[in-house]
């Protein structure tokens, strides 16, 4: 998380008010991670105890009411100093601080605008068919997991008056055989979150303004130039027209190439809220890690964080009722069994919003001839149980923190691996997994979960 300092005492009360208001609102739009940042007006319909209307049934305690009233009073007193309204009372987007960079070759403001606007449309329609070709597997998994939850809660998100105010490259990094670019997108929009069956979940925001950091990744050794996956609909390898039905595996039906291979064009690999953005990962400069992975052409920190986010979202889907088979694609058998037991003990629930705020490769070690990568993750969500009315298992949207470990044999890092869709295709032959109840690939008999071939989940839990 990026921490900004200011002169002592100058903004103590306004900051406290922002934190208070932040804690009582939940973000709906693309990339949302738990709170609207500034500007605009907000309304919601919390029909507590409204029977068939789907109320959460959580009474506000006197203490909570007092806190809310104090927050409103303080906000009213200090709203001019907060400068949330911009010029003439109009909300202004939050602008990124720090130096800005030139756009790297092949990544243009036009591609950024296209990706931003088309993903807002895909989010509203809960259909990633048109945008799958240029997004990483981890980003795809984040959205499909959220769509699954929204469908269970009969939710949809209506966005309007979407305006991009500014696009700036905040950071460029070399990451193994890849280059990454963090692009700050400042925007405004009207945002309405609607549940047909549970109107107590409804919220709306007018003039919502914010800045998000979109991370794009591209291979530095690519010999392909001029490819534009954002404004064309053709396979970057064979030129065939792409179907808008690409799913878990983004492969061209004609030549079987992965369209979201970063050798062809810049691929959207992460979306981070401004309050969670921490800039470059210090491990980018870790000499020992570079030495351990120098012979693996597919290794990069950003790519590994994408795999970690993919794994996390699939675990969350399993916890909320998806097939346990998913775990058998990427987790050690003992850990998979432990997670299945945790699922049974927790009972049935779904997430009212599930936002993966941040995934960071924070540490690594070598043990038992394996390289173990340790990730820290934060996610914002509220668990609820379905019925004629919702029962809240968590009193409000809150941030939860997790740790996750992926392991691979050190010897495997020196062997070139196939570019595959993680957990959906065999690391040995590239064939799709048709039946994950088997512990071997149905085509080549290779083990599905094998640290000698692929990254395996060896530890997971909250902290």
Short mmCIF file of C-alpha atoms in Angstrom, two decimals:
data_model
loop_
_atom_site.label_atom_id
_atom_site.label_comp_id
_atom_site.label_asym_id
_atom_site.label_seq_id
_atom_site.Cartn_x
_atom_site.Cartn_y
_atom_site.Cartn_z
CA UNK A 1 0.00 0.00 0.00
CA UNK A 2 1.27 3.46 -0.85
CA UNK A 3 1.51 5.76 2.19
CA UNK A 4 1.43 9.52 1.69
CA UNK A 5 2.66 11.86 4.41
CA UNK A 6 1.64 15.47 5.07
CA UNK A 7 2.55 18.18 7.60
CA UNK A 8 1.46 17.11 11.08
CA UNK A 9 -2.01 18.19 12.14
CA UNK A 10 -3.00 20.03 8.96
CA UNK A 11 -5.45 17.41 7.74
CA UNK A 12 -6.03 15.23 10.79
CA UNK A 13 -9.80 15.73 11.11
CA UNK A 14 -10.56 15.80 7.36
CA UNK A 15 -8.58 12.58 6.91
CA UNK A 16 -10.51 10.97 9.76
CA UNK A 17 -13.77 11.97 8.09
CA UNK A 18 -12.64 10.47 4.78
CA UNK A 19 -11.76 7.20 6.52
CA UNK A 20 -15.13 7.13 8.26
CA UNK A 21 -17.05 7.78 5.06
CA UNK A 22 -14.90 5.26 3.21
CA UNK A 23 -15.79 2.55 5.71
CA UNK A 24 -19.51 2.89 5.11
CA UNK A 25 -19.61 2.74 1.31
CA UNK A 26 -18.84 -0.09 -1.09
CA UNK A 27 -17.62 0.30 -4.62
CA UNK A 28 -19.38 -1.41 -7.50
CA UNK A 29 -17.68 -0.41 -10.74
CA UNK A 30 -14.86 -2.19 -12.60
CA UNK A 31 -11.76 -2.47 -10.44
CA UNK A 32 -13.69 -1.41 -7.35
CA UNK A 33 -12.03 -2.41 -4.14
CA UNK A 34 -14.28 -1.30 -1.37
CA UNK A 35 -14.71 2.45 -1.31
CA UNK A 36 -15.48 5.44 -3.49
CA UNK A 37 -12.72 7.99 -3.26
CA UNK A 38 -14.14 11.43 -3.86
CA UNK A 39 -16.74 13.66 -5.39
CA UNK A 40 -20.37 13.18 -6.28
CA UNK A 41 -23.34 12.16 -4.22
CA UNK A 42 -24.35 8.78 -2.84
CA UNK A 43 -27.63 7.10 -2.02
CA UNK A 44 -28.54 3.60 -0.91
CA UNK A 45 -31.61 1.66 0.18
CA UNK A 46 -30.89 -0.33 3.31
CA UNK A 47 -34.27 -1.86 4.10
CA UNK A 48 -33.26 -3.45 7.40
CA UNK A 49 -35.77 -6.10 8.43
CA UNK A 50 -37.94 -5.55 5.38
CA UNK A 51 -39.06 -9.16 5.07
CA UNK A 52 -39.45 -10.21 1.46
CA UNK A 53 -37.54 -7.10 0.35
CA UNK A 54 -34.26 -8.81 1.18
CA UNK A 55 -33.07 -6.74 4.15
CA UNK A 56 -29.79 -7.69 5.77
CA UNK A 57 -31.43 -7.64 9.19
CA UNK A 58 -28.52 -5.84 10.93
CA UNK A 59 -29.76 -3.21 13.44
CA UNK A 60 -27.56 -0.15 13.86
CA UNK A 61 -26.32 0.08 17.44
CA UNK A 62 -26.56 3.44 19.28
CA UNK A 63 -22.77 3.66 19.15
CA UNK A 64 -22.74 3.22 15.38
CA UNK A 65 -25.45 5.87 14.97
CA UNK A 66 -23.45 8.34 17.08
CA UNK A 67 -20.32 7.68 15.03
CA UNK A 68 -22.20 8.25 11.78
CA UNK A 69 -23.75 11.50 13.05
CA UNK A 70 -20.36 12.78 14.24
CA UNK A 71 -18.86 11.90 10.85
CA UNK A 72 -21.58 13.80 8.98
CA UNK A 73 -21.16 16.86 11.22
CA UNK A 74 -17.38 16.87 10.82
CA UNK A 75 -17.67 16.36 7.10
CA UNK A 76 -20.05 19.33 6.84
CA UNK A 77 -17.65 21.50 8.85
CA UNK A 78 -14.55 20.60 6.89
CA UNK A 79 -15.84 19.75 3.40
CA UNK A 80 -14.37 22.95 1.92
CA UNK A 81 -10.93 22.04 3.24
CA UNK A 82 -11.28 18.55 1.83
CA UNK A 83 -11.64 20.07 -1.65
CA UNK A 84 -13.69 17.14 -2.85
CA UNK A 85 -15.86 19.31 -5.05
CA UNK A 86 -13.22 20.77 -7.34
CA UNK A 87 -13.97 23.97 -9.24
CA UNK A 88 -17.43 25.43 -8.85
CA UNK A 89 -18.55 22.44 -6.86
CA UNK A 90 -17.79 20.00 -9.69
CA UNK A 91 -16.05 16.79 -8.61
CA UNK A 92 -12.49 16.53 -9.86
CA UNK A 93 -10.59 13.28 -10.47
CA UNK A 94 -7.77 12.34 -8.15
CA UNK A 95 -4.53 12.82 -10.04
CA UNK A 96 -1.51 10.57 -9.53
CA UNK A 97 1.48 12.04 -7.79
CA UNK A 98 5.13 11.51 -8.72
CA UNK A 99 6.95 11.58 -12.05
CA UNK A 100 5.26 10.50 -15.24
CA UNK A 101 6.84 8.53 -18.08
CA UNK A 102 6.56 8.33 -21.83
CA UNK A 103 4.36 5.57 -23.18
CA UNK A 104 6.47 2.51 -24.03
CA UNK A 105 6.54 1.25 -27.60
CA UNK A 106 3.26 -0.34 -28.65
CA UNK A 107 1.23 0.93 -25.68
CA UNK A 108 -0.76 4.00 -26.66
CA UNK A 109 -3.36 6.24 -24.99
CA UNK A 110 -5.83 4.98 -27.60
CA UNK A 111 -5.34 1.38 -26.43
CA UNK A 112 -5.80 2.48 -22.81
CA UNK A 113 -9.03 4.32 -23.62
CA UNK A 114 -10.33 1.34 -25.58
CA UNK A 115 -9.53 -1.12 -22.80
CA UNK A 116 -11.07 1.11 -20.12
CA UNK A 117 -14.32 1.85 -21.95
CA UNK A 118 -14.84 -1.68 -23.32
CA UNK A 119 -14.21 -3.25 -19.92
CA UNK A 120 -16.82 -0.96 -18.32
CA UNK A 121 -19.30 -2.21 -20.93
CA UNK A 122 -18.29 -5.85 -20.40
CA UNK A 123 -18.69 -5.39 -16.63
CA UNK A 124 -22.23 -4.07 -17.02
CA UNK A 125 -23.18 -6.92 -19.34
CA UNK A 126 -21.30 -9.51 -17.24
CA UNK A 127 -19.77 -10.79 -20.45
CA UNK A 128 -16.01 -10.73 -21.14
CA UNK A 129 -16.23 -12.24 -24.64
CA UNK A 130 -15.07 -9.11 -26.49
CA UNK A 131 -12.28 -8.18 -24.08
CA UNK A 132 -10.88 -11.60 -23.18
CA UNK A 133 -8.32 -11.49 -26.01
CA UNK A 134 -6.17 -8.83 -24.27
CA UNK A 135 -6.57 -9.64 -20.57
CA UNK A 136 -4.49 -11.98 -18.44
CA UNK A 137 -5.91 -15.17 -16.98
CA UNK A 138 -5.80 -13.68 -13.48
CA UNK A 139 -7.78 -10.59 -14.45
CA UNK A 140 -10.30 -12.78 -16.26
CA UNK A 141 -10.71 -14.95 -13.16
CA UNK A 142 -11.28 -11.89 -10.95
CA UNK A 143 -14.20 -10.77 -13.07
CA UNK A 144 -15.78 -14.17 -13.66
CA UNK A 145 -15.74 -14.86 -9.91
CA UNK A 146 -17.50 -11.55 -9.26
CA UNK A 147 -20.04 -12.27 -12.01
CA UNK A 148 -20.80 -15.62 -10.39
CA UNK A 149 -21.53 -13.92 -7.06
CA UNK A 150 -23.61 -11.19 -8.69
CA UNK A 151 -25.75 -13.71 -10.53
CA UNK A 152 -26.51 -15.53 -7.27
CA UNK A 153 -27.61 -12.21 -5.75
CA UNK A 154 -29.47 -11.09 -8.93
CA UNK A 155 -27.17 -8.06 -9.07
CA UNK A 156 -26.00 -5.89 -11.91
CA UNK A 157 -24.06 -2.64 -12.13
CA UNK A 158 -25.30 0.20 -14.34
CA UNK A 159 -22.69 2.83 -15.29
CA UNK A 160 -23.29 6.08 -17.16
CA UNK A 161 -21.66 9.42 -17.98
CA UNK A 162 -18.26 7.72 -18.09
CA UNK A 163 -15.51 10.24 -18.77
CA UNK A 164 -11.77 9.66 -18.79
CA UNK A 165 -10.10 12.78 -17.39
CA UNK A 166 -6.44 11.84 -17.60
CA UNK A 167 -4.14 8.99 -18.65
CA UNK A 168 -0.53 8.92 -17.46
CA UNK A 169 2.22 6.29 -17.26
CA UNK A 170 3.16 6.14 -13.57
CA UNK A 171 5.86 3.47 -13.69
CA UNK A 172 7.80 1.31 -16.17
CA UNK A 173 9.81 -1.71 -15.03
CA UNK A 174 11.92 -4.49 -16.50
CA UNK A 175 10.66 -7.79 -15.11
CA UNK A 176 12.57 -10.83 -16.38
CA UNK A 177 11.86 -11.19 -20.08
CA UNK A 178 8.92 -8.81 -19.67
CA UNK A 179 8.31 -5.10 -19.39
CA UNK A 180 5.51 -3.79 -17.21
CA UNK A 181 3.80 -0.42 -17.33
CA UNK A 182 1.54 0.99 -14.60
CA UNK A 183 -0.91 3.44 -16.15
CA UNK A 184 -2.89 5.84 -13.95
CA UNK A 185 -6.41 6.42 -15.31
CA UNK A 186 -8.40 9.26 -13.74
CA UNK A 187 -12.11 9.26 -14.53
CA UNK A 188 -15.62 10.15 -13.46
CA UNK A 189 -18.93 8.31 -13.82
CA UNK A 190 -22.38 7.72 -12.41
CA UNK A 191 -22.55 4.33 -10.74
CA UNK A 192 -25.69 2.38 -9.81
CA UNK A 193 -25.54 -1.05 -8.21
CA UNK A 194 -28.86 -2.92 -8.34
CA UNK A 195 -30.16 -6.21 -6.95
CA UNK A 196 -33.54 -7.31 -8.22
CA UNK A 197 -34.24 -9.77 -5.40
CA UNK A 198 -32.44 -7.98 -2.54
CA UNK A 199 -32.99 -4.21 -2.91
CA UNK A 200 -31.31 -3.60 0.45
CA UNK A 201 -28.04 -4.04 -1.46
CA UNK A 202 -28.84 -1.22 -3.88
CA UNK A 203 -26.52 1.78 -4.01
CA UNK A 204 -25.97 4.66 -6.41
CA UNK A 205 -23.27 7.29 -6.86
CA UNK A 206 -23.48 10.39 -9.04
CA UNK A 207 -20.32 12.07 -10.22
CA UNK A 208 -18.04 9.41 -8.74
CA UNK A 209 -14.40 10.32 -9.42
CA UNK A 210 -11.35 8.19 -8.90
CA UNK A 211 -7.96 7.09 -10.20
CA UNK A 212 -7.02 3.48 -10.85
CA UNK A 213 -3.68 1.96 -11.82
CA UNK A 214 -3.92 -0.48 -14.72
CA UNK A 215 -0.85 -2.69 -15.16
CA UNK A 216 0.06 -3.91 -18.64
CA UNK A 217 2.76 -6.47 -19.47
CA UNK A 218 4.70 -7.20 -22.69
CA UNK A 219 7.61 -9.47 -23.58
CA UNK A 220 10.83 -7.60 -24.36
CA UNK A 221 12.16 -10.28 -26.71
CA UNK A 222 9.12 -10.19 -28.99
CA UNK A 223 9.93 -9.79 -32.67
CA UNK A 224 6.32 -9.00 -33.52
CA UNK A 225 5.57 -5.30 -33.93
CA UNK A 226 2.49 -3.32 -34.87
CA UNK A 227 0.01 -5.78 -33.37
CA UNK A 228 -3.13 -4.14 -32.01
CA UNK A 229 -5.35 -6.52 -30.03
CA UNK A 230 -7.46 -3.64 -28.73
CA UNK A 231 -8.77 -2.12 -31.94
CA UNK A 232 -8.88 -5.18 -34.21
CA UNK A 233 -10.58 -8.54 -33.89
CA UNK A 234 -8.09 -10.80 -35.63
CA UNK A 235 -5.74 -13.46 -34.31
CA UNK A 236 -2.26 -11.95 -33.88
CA UNK A 237 -0.70 -15.14 -35.22
CA UNK A 238 -2.77 -16.33 -38.20
CA UNK A 239 -5.04 -13.34 -38.85
CA UNK A 240 -8.28 -15.31 -38.55
CA UNK A 241 -11.32 -13.51 -37.16
CA UNK A 242 -11.70 -14.15 -33.43
CA UNK A 243 -14.95 -15.33 -31.92
CA UNK A 244 -16.35 -13.26 -29.04
CA UNK A 245 -16.76 -16.46 -27.04
CA UNK A 246 -13.25 -16.78 -25.62
CA UNK A 247 -13.44 -18.08 -22.06
CA UNK A 248 -11.06 -19.54 -19.48
CA UNK A 249 -8.58 -20.30 -22.28
CA UNK A 250 -8.08 -17.46 -24.77
CA UNK A 251 -7.01 -19.50 -27.79
CA UNK A 252 -7.65 -18.83 -31.46
CA UNK A 253 -9.89 -21.58 -32.86
CA UNK A 254 -7.95 -21.64 -36.12
CA UNK A 255 -4.28 -21.86 -35.07
CA UNK A 256 -4.67 -22.53 -31.31
CA UNK A 257 -2.37 -19.67 -30.29
CA UNK A 258 -3.04 -17.85 -27.01
CA UNK A 259 -4.25 -14.40 -28.03
CA UNK A 260 -3.32 -12.96 -24.63
CA UNK A 261 0.29 -14.05 -25.03
CA UNK A 262 2.33 -10.97 -24.12
CA UNK A 263 4.63 -11.68 -27.06
CA UNK A 264 1.95 -10.22 -29.35
CA UNK A 265 0.74 -7.08 -27.59
CA UNK A 266 0.46 -5.42 -24.20
CA UNK A 267 -1.79 -7.49 -21.92
CA UNK A 268 -3.88 -6.08 -19.07
CA UNK A 269 -2.53 -7.88 -16.01
CA UNK A 270 -3.87 -6.03 -12.96
CA UNK A 271 -6.17 -3.23 -11.78
CA UNK A 272 -5.25 -1.52 -8.51
CA UNK A 273 -7.02 1.23 -6.58
CA UNK A 274 -5.01 4.35 -5.84
CA UNK A 275 -5.12 3.72 -2.07
CA UNK A 276 -3.62 0.24 -2.60
CA UNK A 277 -1.01 1.14 -5.19
CA UNK A 278 2.54 0.71 -3.91
CA UNK A 279 4.63 1.27 -7.03
CA UNK A 280 7.49 -1.03 -7.98
CA UNK A 281 8.00 -4.29 -6.11
CA UNK A 282 11.41 -4.23 -4.30
CA UNK A 283 12.02 -7.81 -5.42
CA UNK A 284 12.45 -6.51 -8.98
CA UNK A 285 15.99 -5.63 -7.91
CA UNK A 286 16.68 -8.84 -5.99
CA UNK A 287 19.85 -10.28 -7.51
CA UNK A 288 19.41 -13.73 -5.97
CA UNK A 289 15.85 -14.14 -7.28
CA UNK A 290 17.01 -13.10 -10.75
CA UNK A 291 19.78 -15.68 -10.60
CA UNK A 292 17.39 -18.45 -9.56
CA UNK A 293 14.93 -17.72 -12.36
CA UNK A 294 17.21 -16.46 -15.15
CA UNK A 295 16.74 -19.59 -17.26
CA UNK A 296 12.94 -19.56 -17.03
CA UNK A 297 11.74 -17.40 -19.95
CA UNK A 298 8.21 -17.26 -18.53
CA UNK A 299 9.13 -16.02 -15.05
CA UNK A 300 8.31 -12.47 -14.02
CA UNK A 301 7.02 -11.03 -10.75
CA UNK A 302 3.95 -9.53 -12.42
CA UNK A 303 3.15 -12.83 -14.12
CA UNK A 304 3.50 -14.73 -10.83
CA UNK A 305 1.23 -12.24 -9.06
CA UNK A 306 -1.29 -12.84 -11.85
CA UNK A 307 -1.14 -16.61 -11.22
CA UNK A 308 -1.56 -16.00 -7.48
CA UNK A 309 -4.67 -13.86 -8.07
CA UNK A 310 -6.04 -16.54 -10.39
CA UNK A 311 -5.56 -19.19 -7.67
CA UNK A 312 -7.08 -16.98 -4.97
CA UNK A 313 -10.25 -16.25 -6.92
CA UNK A 314 -10.74 -19.91 -7.78
CA UNK A 315 -10.45 -20.78 -4.07
CA UNK A 316 -13.08 -18.15 -3.25
CA UNK A 317 -15.38 -19.63 -5.91
CA UNK A 318 -14.99 -23.09 -4.38
CA UNK A 319 -15.77 -21.70 -0.91
CA UNK A 320 -19.05 -20.29 -2.25
CA UNK A 321 -20.27 -23.52 -3.82
CA UNK A 322 -18.23 -24.13 -6.96
CA UNK A 323 -16.96 -27.64 -7.70
CA UNK A 324 -14.18 -28.89 -5.42
CA UNK A 325 -12.48 -30.29 -8.52
CA UNK A 326 -11.03 -26.86 -9.20
CA UNK A 327 -8.65 -27.22 -6.27
CA UNK A 328 -7.25 -30.43 -7.73
CA UNK A 329 -5.85 -28.50 -10.68
CA UNK A 330 -3.32 -26.48 -8.70
CA UNK A 331 -3.19 -27.43 -4.98
CA UNK A 332 -1.28 -30.13 -3.12
CA UNK A 333 -3.69 -32.95 -2.25
CA UNK A 334 -3.34 -32.43 1.53
CA UNK A 335 -3.96 -28.70 1.21
CA UNK A 336 -6.91 -29.26 -1.14
CA UNK A 337 -8.49 -31.58 1.42
CA UNK A 338 -7.92 -29.00 4.17
CA UNK A 339 -9.63 -26.29 2.11
CA UNK A 340 -12.57 -28.58 1.35
CA UNK A 341 -12.98 -29.21 5.10
CA UNK A 342 -12.92 -25.47 5.75
CA UNK A 343 -15.61 -25.01 3.11
CA UNK A 344 -17.84 -27.61 4.79
CA UNK A 345 -17.34 -26.05 8.23
CA UNK A 346 -18.21 -22.56 6.98
CA UNK A 347 -21.57 -23.61 5.57
CA UNK A 348 -23.19 -22.14 2.49
CA UNK A 349 -22.59 -18.46 1.74
CA UNK A 350 -21.87 -16.07 -1.12
CA UNK A 351 -19.96 -12.80 -1.28
CA UNK A 352 -21.79 -9.51 -1.57
CA UNK A 353 -19.03 -7.98 -3.72
CA UNK A 354 -15.65 -9.65 -3.83
CA UNK A 355 -12.80 -7.32 -4.70
CA UNK A 356 -9.19 -8.46 -4.77
CA UNK A 357 -7.48 -5.23 -3.79
CA UNK A 358 -3.83 -6.17 -3.97
CA UNK A 359 -1.54 -9.13 -4.68
CA UNK A 360 2.16 -8.76 -3.88
CA UNK A 361 5.05 -11.19 -4.13
CA UNK A 362 6.55 -10.27 -0.77
CA UNK A 363 9.10 -13.00 0.04
CA UNK A 364 10.67 -16.19 -1.25
CA UNK A 365 12.87 -19.00 0.03
CA UNK A 366 14.51 -22.24 -1.05
CA UNK A 367 13.61 -25.47 0.74
CA UNK A 368 13.53 -29.14 -0.23
CA UNK A 369 14.97 -28.30 -3.68
CA UNK A 370 12.02 -26.00 -4.37
CA UNK A 371 11.60 -22.29 -4.87
CA UNK A 372 8.73 -21.10 -2.66
CA UNK A 373 7.10 -17.78 -3.53
CA UNK A 374 5.13 -16.11 -0.73
CA UNK A 375 2.36 -13.68 -1.63
CA UNK A 376 0.33 -11.31 0.53
CA UNK A 377 -3.19 -10.51 -0.63
CA UNK A 378 -5.97 -8.22 0.54
CA UNK A 379 -9.60 -8.56 -0.47
CA UNK A 380 -12.73 -6.60 0.38
CA UNK A 381 -15.99 -8.47 0.80
CA UNK A 382 -19.05 -9.19 2.91
CA UNK A 383 -20.36 -12.74 3.29
CA UNK A 384 -24.11 -13.32 3.19
CA UNK A 385 -26.45 -16.32 3.22
CA UNK A 386 -29.29 -16.48 0.72
CA UNK A 387 -32.95 -16.96 1.46
CA UNK A 388 -36.20 -15.02 1.29
CA UNK A 389 -34.10 -12.36 2.98
CA UNK A 390 -30.35 -12.04 3.29
CA UNK A 391 -28.53 -12.99 6.44
CA UNK A 392 -25.24 -11.15 6.85
CA UNK A 393 -22.34 -13.19 8.22
CA UNK A 394 -20.19 -10.03 8.26
CA UNK A 395 -21.69 -6.79 9.53
CA UNK A 396 -20.17 -4.69 6.76
CA UNK A 397 -17.80 -4.69 3.82
CA UNK A 398 -14.34 -5.16 5.26
CA UNK A 399 -10.76 -5.80 4.19
CA UNK A 400 -9.38 -9.30 4.81
CA UNK A 401 -5.74 -10.34 4.41
CA UNK A 402 -4.35 -13.63 3.20
CA UNK A 403 -1.06 -15.37 2.54
CA UNK A 404 -0.48 -17.76 -0.33
CA UNK A 405 2.55 -19.87 -1.31
CA UNK A 406 3.33 -21.22 -4.78
CA UNK A 407 6.16 -23.75 -5.14
CA UNK A 408 8.14 -25.22 -8.02
CA UNK A 409 11.21 -27.45 -8.27
CA UNK A 410 14.43 -25.49 -8.68
CA UNK A 411 15.48 -27.87 -11.44
CA UNK A 412 12.30 -27.07 -13.39
CA UNK A 413 13.21 -23.38 -13.53
CA UNK A 414 16.00 -24.13 -16.01
CA UNK A 415 13.72 -26.01 -18.41
CA UNK A 416 11.64 -24.06 -20.94
CA UNK A 417 7.93 -24.55 -20.26
CA UNK A 418 4.92 -24.29 -22.53
CA UNK A 419 2.83 -21.11 -22.48
CA UNK A 420 -0.45 -22.43 -21.05
CA UNK A 421 -3.60 -21.20 -19.36
CA UNK A 422 -2.72 -21.94 -15.73
CA UNK A 423 -4.86 -24.68 -14.13
CA UNK A 424 -6.85 -25.21 -17.34
CA UNK A 425 -4.22 -26.83 -19.57
CA UNK A 426 -1.58 -29.53 -19.09
CA UNK A 427 1.90 -28.12 -18.42
CA UNK A 428 3.44 -31.08 -20.25
CA UNK A 429 1.48 -31.33 -23.50
CA UNK A 430 -0.78 -28.25 -23.42
CA UNK A 431 -4.00 -30.26 -23.73
CA UNK A 432 -7.09 -28.98 -21.91
CA UNK A 433 -8.10 -30.63 -18.64
CA UNK A 434 -11.39 -32.34 -19.35
CA UNK A 435 -11.78 -34.29 -16.12
CA UNK A 436 -9.92 -33.04 -13.06
CA UNK A 437 -11.08 -35.95 -10.90
CA UNK A 438 -8.10 -37.72 -12.47
CA UNK A 439 -4.68 -36.85 -11.09
CA UNK A 440 -3.12 -37.25 -14.54
CA UNK A 441 -3.68 -35.63 -17.93
CA UNK A 442 -6.08 -37.67 -20.06
CA UNK A 443 -3.88 -37.08 -23.13
CA UNK A 444 -0.27 -37.62 -21.97
CA UNK A 445 -0.72 -39.11 -18.47
CA UNK A 446 1.45 -36.38 -16.88
CA UNK A 447 0.58 -35.45 -13.29
CA UNK A 448 -1.85 -32.55 -13.08
CA UNK A 449 -0.28 -31.14 -9.90
CA UNK A 450 3.48 -31.49 -10.21
CA UNK A 451 6.13 -29.07 -8.92
CA UNK A 452 8.52 -30.55 -11.50
CA UNK A 453 6.36 -29.03 -14.24
CA UNK A 454 4.26 -26.22 -12.85
CA UNK A 455 3.62 -23.90 -9.92
CA UNK A 456 1.68 -25.62 -7.14
CA UNK A 457 -0.27 -24.11 -4.24
CA UNK A 458 1.43 -25.40 -1.09
CA UNK A 459 0.03 -23.05 1.59
CA UNK A 460 -2.97 -20.75 1.99
CA UNK A 461 -4.67 -18.97 4.87
CA UNK A 462 -5.72 -15.72 6.46
CA UNK A 463 -3.62 -13.64 8.80
#
